[in-house]
Amino acid sequence: MNAPLSLAGRTALIAGGAGGIGAAITRRFQQAGATTIVVDRDDATPPEGARFVPCDLTDANAVTAMIAGIDPLHIVVHAAGVSRDAVLWKMTDPQWNDVMRVNLDSAFYLLRAVTPVLRRAGDGSIILVASINGERGKRGLSNYAASKAGLIGLGRTAARELGAFGIRVNMISPGYIRTPMTQHLPEAVFERAREETVLGRLGEPDDVACVALFLASDLSRHVAGQVIRVDGGQLIG
């Protein structure tokens, strides 16, 4: 592996690291030499070789307590996410609240908790996994789109606040990626998404993981506050 992509000697925490995209990011970081810590539900199965820390990421106190036991820390990824789809007039309060708590609130709790640790390290990279639907909106996904749009706003603000401490914050905005979270969707949904791309294919979790590796590495040392789309050109298609 080329030295600029090496994560040797660095510790990476991946929230939601047992999910499709999170697990792919964890494996890529491991291949680059990082020590990986996966934070997820207590019934989750993390990738082999990762330290597993069960935590309810929607519980602010639990997140603070969990981070208190981790030092040093150099890379933080928020890849936790759920969807509860319904059109606006049929969406229930629990559907709205569940998505906002997992997708957005937990990211705020995590960033607030890890900032002092990253500041002690003197640098660091924070990566938030957003979505192109947070940029464009999508029928039936008002809660999901709002949470991901909020994630982008949170990340850009964090980039401004933390850059002075050498901490870079960036967002990855995937299009439709084949993961356990999307596998329940009708094939027609995937076909429409495929037709929207300019590459003629849907993304895989590792497509996102490769960009995460770039953002975690020294190759992106002057990249901050950016939203990098990994969508095969879907949003411009």
Coordinates of N, CA and C in Angstrom, one line a residue:
M1 N 0.8 -1.2 0.0 CA 0.0 0.0 0.0 C 0.9 1.2 0.0
N2 N 0.5 2.2 -0.8 CA 1.2 3.5 -0.8 C 1.1 4.2 0.5
A3 N 2.2 4.8 1.0 CA 2.3 5.4 2.3 C 1.2 6.4 2.5
P4 N 0.8 7.3 1.5 CA -0.2 8.3 1.8 C -1.6 7.7 2.1
L5 N -1.8 6.5 1.8 CA -3.1 5.8 2.1 C -3.0 5.0 3.4
S6 N -1.9 4.9 4.0 CA -1.7 4.1 5.2 C -2.4 4.8 6.4
L7 N -3.0 3.9 7.2 CA -3.6 4.4 8.4 C -2.9 3.7 9.6
A8 N -1.7 3.2 9.4 CA -1.0 2.6 10.4 C -0.7 3.5 11.6
G9 N -0.9 3.0 12.8 CA -0.8 3.8 14.0 C -1.9 4.7 14.4
R10 N -3.0 4.5 13.6 CA -4.2 5.4 13.9 C -5.4 4.5 14.4
T11 N -6.2 5.0 15.2 CA -7.4 4.4 15.7 C -8.6 5.0 15.1
A12 N -9.5 4.1 14.6 CA -10.7 4.6 13.9 C -11.9 4.0 14.6
L13 N -12.8 4.9 14.9 CA -14.1 4.5 15.4 C -15.2 4.6 14.4
I14 N -15.9 3.5 14.1 CA -16.9 3.5 13.1 C -18.3 3.2 13.8
A15 N -19.1 4.3 13.9 CA -20.4 4.1 14.5 C -21.4 3.6 13.4
G16 N -22.1 2.5 13.7 CA -22.8 1.8 12.7 C -21.9 0.9 11.9
G17 N -20.8 0.5 12.5 CA -19.8 -0.3 11.7 C -20.1 -1.7 11.5
A18 N -21.3 -2.2 11.9 CA -21.7 -3.5 11.6 C -22.7 -3.6 10.4
G19 N -23.1 -2.4 10.0 CA -24.0 -2.3 8.8 C -23.3 -2.5 7.5
G20 N -24.0 -2.5 6.4 CA -23.4 -2.7 5.1 C -22.3 -1.8 4.8
I21 N -22.6 -0.5 4.8 CA -21.6 0.5 4.5 C -20.5 0.6 5.6
G22 N -21.0 0.6 6.8 CA -20.1 0.7 8.0 C -19.1 -0.4 8.0
A23 N -19.5 -1.7 7.7 CA -18.7 -2.8 7.7 C -17.6 -2.7 6.6
A24 N -18.0 -2.2 5.5 CA -17.1 -2.1 4.3 C -16.0 -1.1 4.7
I25 N -16.4 0.0 5.3 CA -15.5 1.0 5.8 C -14.5 0.4 6.8
T26 N -15.0 -0.3 7.7 CA -14.2 -0.9 8.7 C -13.1 -1.8 8.1
R27 N -13.5 -2.6 7.1 CA -12.6 -3.5 6.5 C -11.5 -2.8 5.7
R28 N -11.9 -1.7 5.0 CA -10.9 -0.9 4.3 C -9.9 -0.3 5.2
F29 N -10.4 0.2 6.3 CA -9.5 0.8 7.3 C -8.6 -0.2 7.9
Q30 N -9.1 -1.4 8.1 CA -8.2 -2.5 8.6 C -7.1 -2.8 7.6
Q31 N -7.5 -2.9 6.4 CA -6.5 -3.2 5.3 C -5.4 -2.1 5.2
A32 N -5.8 -0.9 5.6 CA -4.8 0.2 5.6 C -4.0 0.3 6.9
G33 N -4.3 -0.6 7.8 CA -3.4 -0.7 9.0 C -4.0 0.0 10.3
A34 N -5.2 0.5 10.2 CA -5.8 1.1 11.4 C -6.3 0.1 12.4
T35 N -6.3 0.5 13.6 CA -7.0 -0.2 14.7 C -8.4 0.3 14.7
T36 N -9.4 -0.7 14.5 CA -10.8 -0.3 14.3 C -11.6 -0.6 15.5
I37 N -12.5 0.3 15.9 CA -13.5 0.1 16.9 C -14.9 0.3 16.3
V38 N -15.7 -0.7 16.4 CA -17.0 -0.7 15.8 C -18.0 -0.4 17.0
V39 N -18.8 0.6 16.8 CA -19.9 0.9 17.8 C -21.2 0.6 17.1
D40 N -22.0 -0.2 17.7 CA -23.3 -0.6 17.1 C -24.2 -1.1 18.2
R41 N -25.4 -1.6 17.8 CA -26.3 -2.2 18.7 C -25.7 -3.4 19.4
D42 N -26.2 -3.8 20.6 CA -25.6 -4.9 21.3 C -25.8 -6.3 20.6
D43 N -26.8 -6.3 19.7 CA -27.0 -7.6 19.0 C -26.3 -7.6 17.6
A44 N -25.5 -6.6 17.3 CA -24.9 -6.6 16.0 C -23.7 -7.5 15.9
T45 N -23.3 -7.8 14.7 CA -22.1 -8.6 14.5 C -21.1 -7.8 13.7
P46 N -20.0 -7.3 14.4 CA -19.0 -6.5 13.7 C -18.1 -7.3 12.8
P47 N -17.4 -6.7 11.8 CA -16.4 -7.3 11.0 C -15.3 -8.0 11.9
E48 N -14.8 -9.1 11.4 CA -13.7 -9.8 12.2 C -12.5 -8.9 12.3
G49 N -11.9 -8.9 13.5 CA -10.7 -8.1 13.8 C -11.0 -6.8 14.4
A50 N -12.2 -6.3 14.5 CA -12.6 -5.0 15.0 C -12.9 -5.2 16.5
R51 N -12.5 -4.2 17.3 CA -13.0 -4.2 18.7 C -14.5 -3.7 18.7
F52 N -15.3 -4.5 19.3 CA -16.7 -4.2 19.3 C -17.2 -3.5 20.6
V53 N -17.8 -2.3 20.5 CA -18.3 -1.6 21.7 C -19.8 -1.4 21.5
P54 N -20.6 -2.2 22.2 CA -22.1 -2.0 22.0 C -22.5 -0.7 22.7
C55 N -23.4 0.1 22.0 CA -23.8 1.3 22.6 C -25.1 1.8 21.8
D56 N -26.0 2.3 22.6 CA -27.2 2.9 22.0 C -26.8 4.4 21.6
L57 N -26.6 4.6 20.4 CA -26.1 5.9 19.9 C -27.1 7.0 20.0
T58 N -28.4 6.6 20.3 CA -29.4 7.6 20.4 C -29.5 8.1 21.9
D59 N -28.7 7.5 22.7 CA -28.6 7.9 24.2 C -27.4 8.8 24.4
A60 N -27.6 10.1 24.6 CA -26.5 11.0 24.7 C -25.6 10.6 25.9
N61 N -26.1 10.2 27.0 CA -25.2 9.8 28.1 C -24.4 8.6 27.8
A62 N -25.0 7.6 27.1 CA -24.3 6.4 26.8 C -23.2 6.7 25.8
V63 N -23.4 7.6 24.9 CA -22.3 7.9 23.9 C -21.2 8.6 24.6
T64 N -21.5 9.5 25.5 CA -20.5 10.2 26.3 C -19.6 9.3 27.1
A65 N -20.3 8.3 27.8 CA -19.6 7.3 28.6 C -18.8 6.4 27.8
M66 N -19.3 6.0 26.6 CA -18.5 5.1 25.7 C -17.2 5.8 25.2
I67 N -17.3 7.1 24.8 CA -16.1 7.8 24.3 C -15.1 8.0 25.4
A68 N -15.6 8.1 26.6 CA -14.7 8.4 27.7 C -13.7 7.3 27.9
G69 N -14.0 6.1 27.4 CA -13.1 5.0 27.5 C -12.2 4.7 26.3
I70 N -12.2 5.7 25.4 CA -11.4 5.5 24.1 C -10.4 6.7 24.0
D71 N -9.1 6.4 24.0 CA -8.1 7.4 23.8 C -6.8 6.7 23.6
P72 N -6.1 7.0 22.5 CA -6.3 8.0 21.6 C -7.3 7.6 20.5
L73 N -7.7 8.7 19.7 CA -8.6 8.4 18.6 C -8.3 9.4 17.5
H74 N -8.3 8.9 16.3 CA -7.8 9.8 15.2 C -8.8 9.9 14.1
I75 N -9.7 8.9 13.9 CA -10.7 8.9 12.8 C -12.0 8.5 13.4
V76 N -13.0 9.2 13.0 CA -14.4 8.9 13.5 C -15.3 8.9 12.3
V77 N -16.1 7.9 12.1 CA -17.1 7.7 11.1 C -18.4 7.5 11.7
H78 N -19.4 8.3 11.2 CA -20.8 8.1 11.6 C -21.5 7.5 10.3
A79 N -21.8 6.2 10.4 CA -22.4 5.4 9.3 C -23.7 4.8 9.8
A80 N -24.2 5.2 11.0 CA -25.5 4.6 11.5 C -26.6 5.3 10.8
G81 N -27.6 4.4 10.4 CA -28.8 5.0 9.7 C -29.9 3.9 9.7
V82 N -31.1 4.5 9.7 CA -32.3 3.6 9.5 C -33.3 4.4 8.6
S83 N -34.3 3.7 8.1 CA -35.3 4.3 7.3 C -36.7 3.8 7.7
R84 N -37.6 4.7 7.7 CA -39.0 4.3 8.0 C -39.9 5.1 7.0
D85 N -40.1 4.5 5.9 CA -40.7 5.2 4.7 C -42.2 5.3 4.8
A86 N -42.7 6.5 4.4 CA -44.1 6.8 4.3 C -44.2 8.2 3.7
V87 N -45.3 8.4 2.9 CA -45.5 9.8 2.5 C -45.9 10.7 3.7
L88 N -45.8 12.0 3.5 CA -45.9 12.9 4.6 C -47.2 12.7 5.4
W89 N -48.3 12.6 4.7 CA -49.6 12.5 5.4 C -49.9 11.2 6.0
K90 N -49.1 10.2 5.8 CA -49.2 8.9 6.5 C -48.1 8.6 7.5
M91 N -47.1 9.5 7.6 CA -46.0 9.3 8.5 C -46.4 9.5 9.9
T92 N -46.1 8.6 10.8 CA -46.4 8.7 12.2 C -45.3 9.4 12.9
D93 N -45.6 9.8 14.1 CA -44.6 10.4 15.0 C -43.4 9.5 15.3
P94 N -43.7 8.2 15.6 CA -42.6 7.3 15.8 C -41.7 7.1 14.6
Q95 N -42.3 7.0 13.4 CA -41.5 6.9 12.2 C -40.5 8.1 12.0
W96 N -41.1 9.3 12.2 CA -40.3 10.5 12.1 C -39.2 10.5 13.2
N97 N -39.6 10.3 14.4 CA -38.6 10.4 15.5 C -37.5 9.3 15.5
D98 N -37.9 8.1 15.1 CA -36.9 7.0 15.1 C -35.8 7.4 14.1
V99 N -36.1 7.9 12.9 CA -35.1 8.2 11.9 C -34.3 9.4 12.3
M100 N -34.9 10.4 12.9 CA -34.1 11.6 13.3 C -33.2 11.2 14.4
R101 N -33.6 10.4 15.3 CA -32.8 10.1 16.5 C -31.5 9.3 16.0
V102 N -31.8 8.3 15.2 CA -30.6 7.4 14.7 C -29.7 8.1 13.7
N103 N -30.3 8.8 12.8 CA -29.6 9.4 11.7 C -28.9 10.7 12.0
L104 N -29.6 11.5 12.8 CA -29.0 12.9 13.1 C -28.7 13.1 14.5
D105 N -29.6 12.9 15.4 CA -29.3 13.1 16.8 C -28.0 12.4 17.3
S106 N -27.9 11.1 16.9 CA -26.7 10.3 17.3 C -25.4 10.9 16.8
A107 N -25.5 11.5 15.6 CA -24.3 12.1 15.0 C -23.8 13.3 15.8
F108 N -24.8 14.1 16.3 CA -24.5 15.2 17.1 C -23.9 14.8 18.4
Y109 N -24.5 13.8 19.1 CA -23.9 13.3 20.3 C -22.5 12.8 20.1
L110 N -22.3 12.1 19.0 CA -21.0 11.5 18.8 C -19.9 12.6 18.5
L111 N -20.3 13.6 17.7 CA -19.3 14.7 17.4 C -19.0 15.5 18.7
R112 N -20.0 15.7 19.5 CA -19.8 16.5 20.8 C -18.8 15.7 21.7
A113 N -19.0 14.4 21.7 CA -18.2 13.6 22.6 C -16.8 13.4 22.2
V114 N -16.6 13.2 20.8 CA -15.2 12.9 20.3 C -14.4 14.1 20.2
T115 N -14.9 15.3 20.1 CA -14.1 16.5 19.9 C -13.0 16.7 20.9
P116 N -13.2 16.6 22.2 CA -12.1 16.7 23.1 C -11.0 15.7 22.9
V117 N -11.4 14.5 22.5 CA -10.4 13.4 22.3 C -9.5 13.8 21.1
L118 N -10.2 14.2 20.0 CA -9.5 14.5 18.8 C -8.6 15.8 19.0
R119 N -9.1 16.7 19.7 CA -8.3 17.9 20.0 C -7.0 17.5 20.7
R120 N -7.1 16.6 21.7 CA -5.8 16.1 22.4 C -4.9 15.5 21.4
A121 N -5.4 14.8 20.4 CA -4.5 14.2 19.4 C -3.9 15.3 18.5
G122 N -4.5 16.4 18.3 CA -3.9 17.5 17.5 C -4.3 17.5 16.1
D123 N -5.0 16.5 15.7 CA -5.6 16.4 14.3 C -6.6 15.3 14.3
G124 N -7.2 15.0 13.1 CA -8.2 14.0 13.1 C -9.1 14.2 11.8
S125 N -9.8 13.1 11.5 CA -10.7 13.2 10.4 C -12.1 12.6 10.9
I126 N -13.1 13.4 10.6 CA -14.5 12.9 10.9 C -15.2 12.8 9.6
I127 N -15.9 11.7 9.4 CA -16.6 11.4 8.2 C -18.1 11.1 8.5
L128 N -19.0 11.8 7.9 CA -20.4 11.6 8.1 C -21.0 11.0 6.8
V129 N -21.7 9.9 6.9 CA -22.3 9.3 5.8 C -23.7 9.8 5.6
A130 N -23.9 10.7 4.6 CA -25.2 11.3 4.4 C -25.9 10.6 3.2
S131 N -26.5 11.3 2.3 CA -27.2 10.7 1.2 C -27.6 11.7 0.2
I132 N -27.6 11.3 -1.1 CA -28.0 12.3 -2.1 C -29.5 12.7 -1.9
N133 N -30.3 11.9 -1.2 CA -31.6 12.2 -0.9 C -31.7 13.4 0.1
G134 N -30.7 13.6 0.9 CA -30.6 14.7 1.7 C -30.3 16.0 1.0
E135 N -29.9 15.9 -0.3 CA -29.6 17.0 -1.1 C -30.8 17.3 -2.0
R136 N -31.5 16.3 -2.5 CA -32.6 16.5 -3.5 C -34.0 16.3 -2.9
G137 N -34.1 15.6 -1.8 CA -35.4 15.1 -1.4 C -35.9 13.9 -2.2
K138 N -36.9 13.2 -1.6 CA -37.3 12.0 -2.3 C -38.7 11.6 -1.8
R139 N -39.6 11.3 -2.7 CA -41.0 11.0 -2.3 C -41.0 9.8 -1.3
G140 N -41.7 9.9 -0.2 CA -41.8 8.8 0.8 C -40.7 8.8 1.8
L141 N -39.7 9.8 1.7 CA -38.6 9.8 2.5 C -38.4 11.1 3.2
S142 N -39.5 11.7 3.6 CA -39.3 13.1 4.2 C -38.5 13.0 5.5
N143 N -38.7 12.0 6.3 CA -37.9 11.9 7.5 C -36.4 11.6 7.2
Y144 N -36.2 10.6 6.3 CA -34.8 10.2 6.0 C -34.1 11.4 5.3
A145 N -34.8 12.1 4.3 CA -34.1 13.2 3.6 C -33.8 14.3 4.5
A146 N -34.7 14.6 5.4 CA -34.5 15.7 6.4 C -33.3 15.4 7.3
S147 N -33.2 14.1 7.8 CA -32.2 13.7 8.7 C -30.8 13.8 8.0
K148 N -30.8 13.5 6.7 CA -29.5 13.5 6.0 C -29.1 14.9 5.6
A149 N -30.1 15.8 5.3 CA -29.9 17.2 5.0 C -29.3 17.8 6.3
G150 N -29.9 17.5 7.4 CA -29.4 18.0 8.7 C -28.0 17.5 9.0
L151 N -27.7 16.3 8.6 CA -26.3 15.8 8.8 C -25.3 16.6 8.0
I152 N -25.7 17.0 6.8 CA -24.8 17.8 6.0 C -24.6 19.2 6.6
G153 N -25.7 19.8 7.1 CA -25.5 21.0 7.8 C -24.7 20.9 9.1
L154 N -24.9 19.9 9.8 CA -24.1 19.6 11.0 C -22.7 19.5 10.6
G155 N -22.4 18.7 9.6 CA -21.0 18.5 9.2 C -20.3 19.7 8.7
R156 N -21.0 20.5 8.0 CA -20.3 21.8 7.5 C -20.0 22.7 8.6
T157 N -21.0 22.8 9.6 CA -20.8 23.6 10.8 C -19.6 23.1 11.6
A158 N -19.6 21.8 11.8 CA -18.5 21.2 12.5 C -17.1 21.4 11.9
A159 N -17.1 21.4 10.5 CA -15.9 21.7 9.8 C -15.4 23.1 10.1
R160 N -16.3 24.1 10.2 CA -15.9 25.4 10.5 C -15.4 25.5 11.9
E161 N -16.0 24.9 12.8 CA -15.7 25.0 14.2 C -14.4 24.2 14.6
L162 N -14.2 23.1 14.0 CA -13.1 22.2 14.4 C -11.8 22.3 13.5
G163 N -11.9 23.0 12.4 CA -10.8 23.1 11.5 C -9.6 23.8 12.2
A164 N -9.8 24.7 13.1 CA -8.7 25.4 13.7 C -7.9 24.5 14.6
F165 N -8.5 23.3 15.0 CA -7.8 22.4 15.8 C -7.2 21.2 15.0
G166 N -7.2 21.4 13.7 CA -6.6 20.4 12.8 C -7.5 19.2 12.5
I167 N -8.8 19.4 12.9 CA -9.7 18.3 12.7 C -10.5 18.6 11.4
R168 N -10.5 17.6 10.5 CA -11.2 17.8 9.2 C -12.6 17.1 9.3
V169 N -13.6 17.7 8.8 CA -14.9 17.1 8.8 C -15.5 17.1 7.4
N170 N -15.8 15.9 6.9 CA -16.4 15.8 5.5 C -17.5 14.8 5.5
M171 N -18.3 15.0 4.5 CA -19.5 14.1 4.3 C -19.4 13.3 3.0
I172 N -19.9 12.0 3.1 CA -20.0 11.2 1.9 C -21.5 11.1 1.6
S173 N -21.9 11.3 0.3 CA -23.3 11.3 0.0 C -23.5 10.2 -1.1
P174 N -23.9 9.0 -0.6 CA -24.1 7.9 -1.5 C -25.4 8.1 -2.2
G175 N -25.5 7.4 -3.4 CA -26.8 7.2 -4.1 C -27.3 5.9 -3.6
Y176 N -28.1 5.2 -4.4 CA -28.6 3.9 -3.9 C -27.5 2.9 -3.9
I177 N -27.3 2.3 -2.7 CA -26.2 1.3 -2.5 C -26.9 0.0 -2.0
R178 N -26.5 -1.1 -2.6 CA -27.2 -2.4 -2.2 C -26.6 -2.8 -0.8
T179 N -27.5 -2.6 0.2 CA -27.1 -2.9 1.6 C -28.3 -3.6 2.2
P180 N -28.2 -4.2 3.4 CA -29.3 -4.8 4.1 C -30.5 -3.8 4.3
M181 N -30.1 -2.5 4.4 CA -31.2 -1.5 4.7 C -32.0 -1.3 3.5
T182 N -31.5 -1.5 2.3 CA -32.2 -1.2 1.0 C -32.7 -2.5 0.3
Q183 N -32.4 -3.7 0.9 CA -32.7 -4.9 0.2 C -34.2 -5.2 0.1
H184 N -35.0 -4.5 1.0 CA -36.4 -4.8 1.0 C -37.1 -4.0 -0.1
L185 N -36.5 -3.0 -0.8 CA -37.1 -2.2 -1.8 C -37.4 -3.0 -3.0
P186 N -38.5 -2.7 -3.7 CA -38.9 -3.4 -4.9 C -37.8 -3.2 -6.0
E187 N -37.6 -4.2 -6.8 CA -36.6 -4.2 -7.9 C -36.8 -3.0 -8.8
A188 N -38.1 -2.5 -8.9 CA -38.3 -1.4 -9.8 C -37.7 -0.1 -9.3
V189 N -37.5 0.0 -8.0 CA -36.9 1.2 -7.4 C -35.4 1.2 -7.8
F190 N -34.8 0.0 -7.7 CA -33.4 -0.1 -8.1 C -33.2 0.2 -9.6
E191 N -34.1 -0.3 -10.4 CA -34.0 -0.1 -11.8 C -34.1 1.4 -12.1
R192 N -35.0 2.1 -11.5 CA -35.1 3.6 -11.7 C -33.8 4.3 -11.3
A193 N -33.3 3.8 -10.1 CA -32.1 4.4 -9.7 C -30.9 4.2 -10.6
R194 N -30.9 2.9 -11.1 CA -29.8 2.6 -12.1 C -29.9 3.4 -13.3
E195 N -31.1 3.7 -13.8 CA -31.3 4.5 -15.0 C -30.9 5.9 -14.8
E196 N -31.0 6.4 -13.5 CA -30.6 7.8 -13.2 C -29.1 8.0 -13.3
T197 N -28.4 6.9 -13.1 CA -26.9 7.1 -13.1 C -26.4 7.3 -14.5
V198 N -25.1 7.8 -14.5 CA -24.5 7.9 -15.8 C -23.6 6.7 -16.1
L199 N -23.3 5.9 -15.0 CA -22.5 4.7 -15.2 C -23.3 3.5 -15.4
G200 N -24.6 3.5 -15.3 CA -25.4 2.4 -15.6 C -25.4 1.2 -14.6
R201 N -25.0 1.6 -13.3 CA -25.0 0.5 -12.3 C -25.2 1.2 -10.9
L202 N -25.6 0.3 -10.0 CA -25.8 0.8 -8.6 C -24.5 0.6 -7.9
G203 N -24.4 1.3 -6.8 CA -23.1 1.3 -6.0 C -23.1 0.1 -5.0
E204 N -21.9 -0.3 -4.6 CA -21.7 -1.3 -3.6 C -21.1 -0.6 -2.4
P205 N -21.3 -1.2 -1.2 CA -20.7 -0.6 0.0 C -19.2 -0.3 -0.1
D206 N -18.5 -1.1 -0.8 CA -17.0 -0.8 -0.9 C -16.7 0.5 -1.7
D207 N -17.7 0.9 -2.6 CA -17.5 2.1 -3.4 C -17.5 3.3 -2.4
V208 N -18.3 3.2 -1.4 CA -18.3 4.3 -0.3 C -17.1 4.1 0.6
A209 N -16.7 2.9 0.9 CA -15.6 2.7 1.8 C -14.3 3.2 1.2
C210 N -14.1 3.1 -0.1 CA -12.9 3.6 -0.8 C -12.8 5.1 -0.6
V211 N -13.9 5.8 -0.7 CA -13.9 7.3 -0.5 C -13.6 7.6 0.9
A212 N -14.2 6.8 1.8 CA -13.9 7.0 3.3 C -12.4 6.9 3.6
L213 N -11.8 5.9 2.9 CA -10.4 5.7 3.2 C -9.6 6.9 2.7
F214 N -9.9 7.5 1.6 CA -9.3 8.7 1.1 C -9.5 9.8 2.1
L215 N -10.7 10.0 2.6 CA -10.9 11.1 3.5 C -10.3 10.9 4.9
A216 N -10.0 9.6 5.2 CA -9.3 9.4 6.5 C -7.8 9.5 6.4
S217 N -7.3 9.5 5.2 CA -5.9 9.4 4.9 C -5.3 10.8 4.7
D218 N -3.9 10.8 4.7 CA -3.2 12.1 4.5 C -3.4 12.6 3.0
L219 N -3.9 11.8 2.1 CA -4.2 12.3 0.8 C -5.2 13.4 0.8
S220 N -6.1 13.5 1.8 CA -7.1 14.5 1.8 C -6.8 15.5 2.9
R221 N -5.6 15.8 3.2 CA -5.2 16.7 4.3 C -5.7 18.1 4.1
H222 N -6.0 18.5 2.9 CA -6.5 19.9 2.6 C -8.0 19.8 2.2
V223 N -8.7 18.8 2.6 CA -10.1 18.7 2.2 C -11.0 18.8 3.5
A224 N -11.9 19.8 3.5 CA -12.7 20.0 4.7 C -14.0 20.6 4.3
G225 N -15.1 20.1 5.0 CA -16.4 20.7 4.8 C -17.0 20.3 3.5
Q226 N -16.5 19.2 2.9 CA -17.0 18.8 1.5 C -18.1 17.7 1.6
V227 N -18.9 17.7 0.6 CA -19.9 16.6 0.4 C -19.5 15.9 -0.9
I228 N -19.0 14.7 -0.7 CA -18.5 14.0 -1.9 C -19.5 12.9 -2.3
R229 N -20.1 13.0 -3.4 CA -21.1 12.1 -3.9 C -20.5 10.8 -4.4
V230 N -21.1 9.7 -4.0 CA -20.7 8.4 -4.5 C -22.0 7.8 -5.0
D231 N -22.4 8.2 -6.2 CA -23.7 7.9 -6.7 C -23.7 7.5 -8.2
G232 N -22.5 7.3 -8.8 CA -22.5 6.9 -10.2 C -23.0 8.0 -11.1
G233 N -23.0 9.3 -10.6 CA -23.6 10.4 -11.4 C -25.1 10.4 -11.3
Q234 N -25.7 9.7 -10.3 CA -27.2 9.7 -10.2 C -27.8 11.0 -10.0
L235 N -27.2 11.9 -9.3 CA -27.8 13.2 -9.0 C -27.8 14.1 -10.2
I236 N -26.8 13.9 -11.1 CA -26.7 14.8 -12.2 C -27.3 14.1 -13.5
G237 N -27.7 12.8 -13.3 CA -28.2 12.0 -14.5 C -29.6 12.6 -15.0

